[in-house]
């Protein structure tokens, strides 16, 4: 649903690898090599998601990866924030509306929607519940030992 596919591009003999994402055209990132670029991609995705919030735009779902792309597995907290934001957009809600609904300060409400801030899953579950949504976590084994699906822990390896 939100495992975005990225592609790598090299420019001639220039060092490094550029990173792009079809589903998030605003995303661009760079790494010294492909492994480093994958590590930077997660930060770039979360930064790009922040742009969508700043611009009050719905965050698009990921499309299936294509040949030559690598799928980036987002942390559960990030996916929960996407679900919260998209539900707010669907209802025409603003951050202030969320704060009133949750009876929290503006700072606390802002942090729930800040992709660059680590929120507690319990707080996100409460927010989703107040909007009539239930968070469901599914544990799956990675489909490819060759790294076609990249988890946050693999990025640091």
mmCIF file of C-alpha atoms in Angstrom:
data_model
loop_
_atom_site.group_PDB
_atom_site.id
_atom_site.type_symbol
_atom_site.label_atom_id
_atom_site.label_comp_id
_atom_site.label_asym_id
_atom_site.label_seq_id
_atom_site.Cartn_x
_atom_site.Cartn_y
_atom_site.Cartn_z
ATOM 1 C CA UNK A 1 0.000 0.000 0.000
ATOM 2 C CA UNK A 2 2.774 2.432 0.928
ATOM 3 C CA UNK A 3 5.927 0.536 0.010
ATOM 4 C CA UNK A 4 7.242 2.969 -2.563
ATOM 5 C CA UNK A 5 9.392 1.768 -5.442
ATOM 6 C CA UNK A 6 12.532 3.734 -6.193
ATOM 7 C CA UNK A 7 14.874 3.658 -9.149
ATOM 8 C CA UNK A 8 18.539 4.523 -9.380
ATOM 9 C CA UNK A 9 20.253 6.539 -12.071
ATOM 10 C CA UNK A 10 23.919 7.156 -12.721
ATOM 11 C CA UNK A 11 25.141 10.035 -14.843
ATOM 12 C CA UNK A 12 27.981 8.910 -17.024
ATOM 13 C CA UNK A 13 31.144 8.466 -15.040
ATOM 14 C CA UNK A 14 30.100 10.849 -12.258
ATOM 15 C CA UNK A 15 30.357 9.301 -8.801
ATOM 16 C CA UNK A 16 27.221 8.464 -6.880
ATOM 17 C CA UNK A 17 23.682 7.356 -7.568
ATOM 18 C CA UNK A 18 20.562 9.506 -7.887
ATOM 19 C CA UNK A 19 17.268 8.196 -6.461
ATOM 20 C CA UNK A 20 13.797 8.859 -7.903
ATOM 21 C CA UNK A 21 10.269 7.621 -7.161
ATOM 22 C CA UNK A 22 7.434 7.466 -9.737
ATOM 23 C CA UNK A 23 4.728 7.767 -7.068
ATOM 24 C CA UNK A 24 6.372 10.707 -5.305
ATOM 25 C CA UNK A 25 7.742 12.831 -8.168
ATOM 26 C CA UNK A 26 8.954 15.490 -5.719
ATOM 27 C CA UNK A 27 11.402 12.991 -4.232
ATOM 28 C CA UNK A 28 15.004 13.138 -5.222
ATOM 29 C CA UNK A 29 17.908 11.831 -3.247
ATOM 30 C CA UNK A 30 21.489 10.774 -3.719
ATOM 31 C CA UNK A 31 23.924 8.207 -2.386
ATOM 32 C CA UNK A 32 27.588 7.420 -2.788
ATOM 33 C CA UNK A 33 26.563 3.971 -4.068
ATOM 34 C CA UNK A 34 23.358 1.944 -4.343
ATOM 35 C CA UNK A 35 23.459 0.726 -0.702
ATOM 36 C CA UNK A 36 23.983 4.262 0.593
ATOM 37 C CA UNK A 37 21.273 5.555 -1.761
ATOM 38 C CA UNK A 38 18.751 3.063 -0.347
ATOM 39 C CA UNK A 39 19.593 4.292 3.155
ATOM 40 C CA UNK A 40 19.006 7.866 2.089
ATOM 41 C CA UNK A 41 15.759 6.923 0.301
ATOM 42 C CA UNK A 42 13.805 6.315 3.523
ATOM 43 C CA UNK A 43 14.703 9.799 4.797
ATOM 44 C CA UNK A 44 13.869 11.261 1.388
ATOM 45 C CA UNK A 45 10.469 9.542 1.341
ATOM 46 C CA UNK A 46 9.595 10.846 4.808
ATOM 47 C CA UNK A 47 10.738 14.349 3.848
ATOM 48 C CA UNK A 48 8.609 14.179 0.697
ATOM 49 C CA UNK A 49 5.589 13.021 2.721
ATOM 50 C CA UNK A 50 6.081 16.113 4.880
ATOM 51 C CA UNK A 51 5.752 18.249 1.741
ATOM 52 C CA UNK A 52 2.358 16.688 1.056
ATOM 53 C CA UNK A 53 1.220 17.616 4.572
ATOM 54 C CA UNK A 54 2.605 21.164 4.264
ATOM 55 C CA UNK A 55 0.744 21.553 0.952
ATOM 56 C CA UNK A 56 -2.448 19.900 2.308
ATOM 57 C CA UNK A 57 -2.345 17.184 -0.365
ATOM 58 C CA UNK A 58 -3.459 13.567 -0.083
ATOM 59 C CA UNK A 59 -0.531 11.163 -0.006
ATOM 60 C CA UNK A 60 -0.723 8.730 -2.939
ATOM 61 C CA UNK A 61 -0.657 4.980 -2.514
ATOM 62 C CA UNK A 62 2.320 3.176 -3.978
ATOM 63 C CA UNK A 63 1.962 1.469 -7.324
ATOM 64 C CA UNK A 64 3.541 -1.935 -7.975
ATOM 65 C CA UNK A 65 7.272 -1.813 -8.530
ATOM 66 C CA UNK A 66 8.568 -2.127 -12.051
ATOM 67 C CA UNK A 67 11.618 -3.890 -13.385
ATOM 68 C CA UNK A 68 14.823 -2.321 -12.113
ATOM 69 C CA UNK A 69 13.149 -0.673 -9.100
ATOM 70 C CA UNK A 70 13.643 -1.423 -5.426
ATOM 71 C CA UNK A 71 10.730 -1.341 -2.988
ATOM 72 C CA UNK A 72 11.267 0.584 0.257
ATOM 73 C CA UNK A 73 9.377 -0.796 3.248
ATOM 74 C CA UNK A 74 8.165 2.069 5.448
ATOM 75 C CA UNK A 75 8.038 1.816 9.259
ATOM 76 C CA UNK A 76 4.593 1.082 10.739
ATOM 77 C CA UNK A 77 4.527 4.486 12.452
ATOM 78 C CA UNK A 78 5.006 6.205 9.093
ATOM 79 C CA UNK A 79 2.198 4.173 7.501
ATOM 80 C CA UNK A 80 -0.098 5.039 10.432
ATOM 81 C CA UNK A 81 0.690 8.741 9.947
ATOM 82 C CA UNK A 82 -0.125 8.454 6.240
ATOM 83 C CA UNK A 83 -3.475 6.815 7.079
ATOM 84 C CA UNK A 84 -4.251 9.538 9.628
ATOM 85 C CA UNK A 85 -3.350 12.344 7.229
ATOM 86 C CA UNK A 86 -5.268 10.872 4.299
ATOM 87 C CA UNK A 87 -8.379 10.363 6.444
ATOM 88 C CA UNK A 88 -8.131 13.986 7.566
ATOM 89 C CA UNK A 89 -7.896 15.105 3.940
ATOM 90 C CA UNK A 90 -10.880 12.929 3.020
ATOM 91 C CA UNK A 91 -12.925 14.657 5.758
ATOM 92 C CA UNK A 92 -11.619 18.159 5.007
ATOM 93 C CA UNK A 93 -10.034 18.388 8.474
ATOM 94 C CA UNK A 94 -7.222 20.707 9.501
ATOM 95 C CA UNK A 95 -4.587 20.073 12.161
ATOM 96 C CA UNK A 96 -6.563 22.298 14.569
ATOM 97 C CA UNK A 97 -9.602 20.045 14.093
ATOM 98 C CA UNK A 98 -7.500 17.009 15.009
ATOM 99 C CA UNK A 99 -6.183 18.768 18.124
ATOM 100 C CA UNK A 100 -9.714 19.605 19.256
ATOM 101 C CA UNK A 101 -10.894 16.055 18.567
ATOM 102 C CA UNK A 102 -8.017 14.567 20.578
ATOM 103 C CA UNK A 103 -8.008 17.341 23.223
ATOM 104 C CA UNK A 104 -4.263 17.870 22.752
ATOM 105 C CA UNK A 105 -2.099 20.933 22.264
ATOM 106 C CA UNK A 106 -1.148 22.179 18.821
ATOM 107 C CA UNK A 107 2.405 20.944 19.344
ATOM 108 C CA UNK A 108 1.192 17.417 20.154
ATOM 109 C CA UNK A 109 -1.144 17.410 17.142
ATOM 110 C CA UNK A 110 1.596 18.671 14.844
ATOM 111 C CA UNK A 111 3.942 15.903 15.984
ATOM 112 C CA UNK A 112 1.377 13.224 15.140
ATOM 113 C CA UNK A 113 1.545 14.390 11.522
ATOM 114 C CA UNK A 114 5.272 15.122 11.385
ATOM 115 C CA UNK A 115 7.015 12.367 9.434
ATOM 116 C CA UNK A 116 10.377 13.535 10.752
ATOM 117 C CA UNK A 117 9.266 13.151 14.397
ATOM 118 C CA UNK A 118 9.063 9.771 16.096
ATOM 119 C CA UNK A 119 5.556 9.391 17.503
ATOM 120 C CA UNK A 120 4.289 6.668 19.791
ATOM 121 C CA UNK A 121 2.132 4.124 18.003
ATOM 122 C CA UNK A 122 -0.386 4.273 20.867
ATOM 123 C CA UNK A 123 -1.017 7.990 20.187
ATOM 124 C CA UNK A 124 -1.569 7.296 16.506
ATOM 125 C CA UNK A 125 -3.938 4.439 17.338
ATOM 126 C CA UNK A 126 -6.024 6.790 19.504
ATOM 127 C CA UNK A 127 -6.145 9.394 16.722
ATOM 128 C CA UNK A 128 -7.131 6.810 14.118
ATOM 129 C CA UNK A 129 -9.760 5.373 16.475
ATOM 130 C CA UNK A 130 -11.340 8.809 16.932
ATOM 131 C CA UNK A 131 -11.695 8.957 13.154
ATOM 132 C CA UNK A 132 -13.316 5.517 13.061
ATOM 133 C CA UNK A 133 -10.241 3.668 11.820
ATOM 134 C CA UNK A 134 -8.558 0.632 13.330
ATOM 135 C CA UNK A 135 -4.865 -0.065 12.878
ATOM 136 C CA UNK A 136 -4.068 -3.622 11.848
ATOM 137 C CA UNK A 137 -0.498 -4.910 11.742
ATOM 138 C CA UNK A 138 0.449 -7.820 9.521
ATOM 139 C CA UNK A 139 3.745 -9.661 9.827
ATOM 140 C CA UNK A 140 5.090 -11.100 6.579
ATOM 141 C CA UNK A 141 8.325 -12.730 5.529
ATOM 142 C CA UNK A 142 10.317 -10.851 2.927
ATOM 143 C CA UNK A 143 9.710 -12.299 -0.499
ATOM 144 C CA UNK A 144 13.228 -11.989 -1.817
ATOM 145 C CA UNK A 145 16.514 -12.711 -0.046
ATOM 146 C CA UNK A 146 18.248 -10.671 -2.789
ATOM 147 C CA UNK A 147 17.021 -7.402 -1.279
ATOM 148 C CA UNK A 148 14.223 -6.524 -3.715
ATOM 149 C CA UNK A 149 12.167 -5.432 -0.705
ATOM 150 C CA UNK A 150 14.222 -3.264 1.623
ATOM 151 C CA UNK A 151 13.461 -2.968 5.318
ATOM 152 C CA UNK A 152 14.782 -0.168 7.552
ATOM 153 C CA UNK A 153 17.085 -2.675 9.296
ATOM 154 C CA UNK A 154 18.581 -3.773 5.967
ATOM 155 C CA UNK A 155 19.329 -0.170 5.111
ATOM 156 C CA UNK A 156 21.693 0.167 8.060
ATOM 157 C CA UNK A 157 23.560 -3.030 7.178
#
